Amino acid sequence: MQTTTFLHDDKELLVRVVKDCQKSKLQGTQGSWKDYLKAQTPALSKSDPSTHSLKTLAAFMATLSRPQAGMLVGPHREHQLHQRQRNEFAARLSQTNASDSGQDAIWPMVQQTLCHPRFPENYNFPSFQPGWTQMSSSSLDTASRPCLLSLDCEMCETATSSRELIGLSVVNEAGSTVLKMLVKPAGKVLNYRTEVTGATDATMQGVLYTKRDAQEAMQKLMQGSVVLVGHALHNDLHALQLDPTAVIDTALLCSYKGLSTCTPSLANLVSQMLGRSLRQEGAPHDCEQDAAAAMHLVQHALQHGIPPPMDAPEIKVAKEDLRKLFIHGVPQSAQPTDLLQLFEACTCAHPVVEGDMKERRGHLVFRHAGDANEAFKQLPGAQETDSLGRAQKLLKLTSGSCKGKTIKIRKMAAHGGLAYGKDSNQKLHVMKQQAQRKLKVNKNKLKA
C-alpha cells in the first residue's frame, strides 16, 4: 500500500489501524510496528502510534501486504465514513428551527443528547470491530417528526464480557412492546446476575436467538426516520453492538443542581418527574418496564418541557459503608498487596481489601469511618470530585507488575454522609468547551 493512499484526515484512522496491528502482533516486511520503529528511528522509544506522524504510520502500513492492509483498513474506513455522516447529521440538526417544546421538540432533545459533555465519551463505539452494526443516517428527516422507539437490555457476565447481551425489549410511543427477545449469550456464562436480571439457567434453556438476530430485528424496526430512546442507552447499545445516529438518552437530558456532570438514575427521574416508583422494592430489573419508563420520561418532557436542574435526592449513605473507600480503575493484573502498599506511609490503621479485583474495582475496609477519612486525607495526589460530588484521588501504584499504572480511590459519601454533593464545575467547563468546539467544526464542514 502506498503512502499517497492516506490523506491528512486519515491520521486518527491510521492510529487505530496500527494499534490493531499491535494487538494482533501483525508483521510486515520489516517486522512488527516496534521493529519498524527501531529500524527507522532508533532514538525514539515511544511506540504509541498516536505520537507518530501520518507519514511514519503510512510508511509502516506500506510494509504490509495488500490483503493484510485492506483487511485492516476497510472496517476503519467504513467507521470513518459513519462518523462523518454522524457529524454532518449533528451539524444539520443544529440548523433546524424546531421548537423546544411540544411534539416538535424531539429533534432538540436529540441535539441536547449529542451536545452533552458526556456524549463523546459514552457513544464513541468501536463499531469498526467485527460483530457491530452501524445504522445509516440517510433516512433521518430533521424537517419532520420522527418515530420514537425505546430500548432496554438485560446483560450477564461471561468469560469474555462483563456485559453480555441476554435479552432486550423495545416499546413504542403507544406503550406497546414491539420486540421482546431472549438472546443466547456468546461465551461461557459466569454470572447471570439473577438478583438484577431475573435470568437463570432454567429461563435461558432453549434460547436460540443470537445477537445477530437481535441486530437484524432492530434494523427492521428502525427503518425510516426513527429516533432511539433509552436511559444510559450507550450501555444497551454496547451490549447489542449497535451504533445508531439519532438517540435521546434520558440520563443526558436532566441534571442536578451543582452536579452538572452527574447523570440521574432512571428510578430517581421516574420518582421526581413522574411522581411514581419505577418498580416495587426488591423486584428484579425488567427491561420492558425500563424501556417504557424512558419513553414516558420523553413524552413528559415533550408535554411539559425538559426540567431545569433539579435538587439532588437527599439520600444518606449507610453508616456501615462510611468506613470504606471505593477503589476503581484497577489494572487487571493488580494484586491486593499492590493496593495496600499505597497506605504504607499512612500513620492510621491499614485497610482490608474487599471484592474481586477481576471486576477492576472493590472496597478498602477500615475499622471506623474516622480511619477511612484519615487514610484518604494522607494519600498523596490532588483531590477532585467525581460526578456525584464525592471526594476522589488519582494515584499511581508503587509496587508489583502494575507499578506506575493509575487507579482512583474515592470516599463513599459526600459532605455530611450524603450520597450526593457538589462539584467544582471545572471539569464540566472543559468538557463543554470541547463539545462546543466539535459542534462548530461540524457546522463549518457542512457549510463547506
Short mmCIF file of C-alpha atoms in Angstrom, two decimals, residues 111-121 252-262 309 423-441:
data_model
loop_
_atom_site.label_atom_id
_atom_site.label_comp_id
_atom_site.label_asym_id
_atom_site.label_seq_id
_atom_site.Cartn_x
_atom_site.Cartn_y
_atom_site.Cartn_z
CA GLN A 111 -29.41 17.65 19.79
CA GLN A 112 -29.22 18.10 23.57
CA THR A 113 -28.13 14.48 23.88
CA LEU A 114 -25.50 14.96 21.17
CA CYS A 115 -24.17 18.14 22.79
CA HIS A 116 -23.97 16.77 26.32
CA PRO A 117 -20.36 16.79 27.60
CA ARG A 118 -20.52 13.04 28.26
CA PHE A 119 -21.80 12.08 24.81
CA PRO A 120 -18.42 11.83 23.03
CA GLU A 121 -17.09 9.56 25.77
CA LEU A 252 -28.29 13.17 29.50
CA LEU A 253 -31.44 15.32 29.36
CA CYS A 254 -31.66 16.08 33.06
CA SER A 255 -29.17 17.17 35.70
CA TYR A 256 -28.87 18.06 39.37
CA LYS A 257 -28.02 21.46 40.80
CA GLY A 258 -24.31 21.73 41.48
CA LEU A 259 -23.68 18.36 39.83
CA SER A 260 -23.58 19.23 36.17
CA THR A 261 -21.81 16.04 35.06
CA CYS A 262 -23.96 13.73 37.18
CA PRO A 309 -31.53 21.30 37.03
CA ASP A 423 -18.75 19.62 42.12
CA SER A 424 -16.33 22.39 41.19
CA ASN A 425 -17.62 22.65 37.58
CA GLN A 426 -14.03 22.96 36.35
CA LYS A 427 -14.15 19.57 34.61
CA LEU A 428 -17.56 20.39 33.17
CA HIS A 429 -16.28 23.68 31.76
CA VAL A 430 -13.51 21.86 29.87
CA MET A 431 -15.92 19.18 28.60
CA LYS A 432 -18.43 21.80 27.42
CA GLN A 433 -15.74 23.70 25.58
CA GLN A 434 -14.67 20.51 23.81
CA ALA A 435 -18.27 19.69 22.84
CA GLN A 436 -18.87 23.23 21.56
CA ARG A 437 -15.66 23.19 19.50
CA LYS A 438 -16.66 19.88 17.94
CA LEU A 439 -20.11 21.21 17.05
CA LYS A 440 -18.56 24.35 15.50
CA VAL A 441 -16.23 22.19 13.37
#
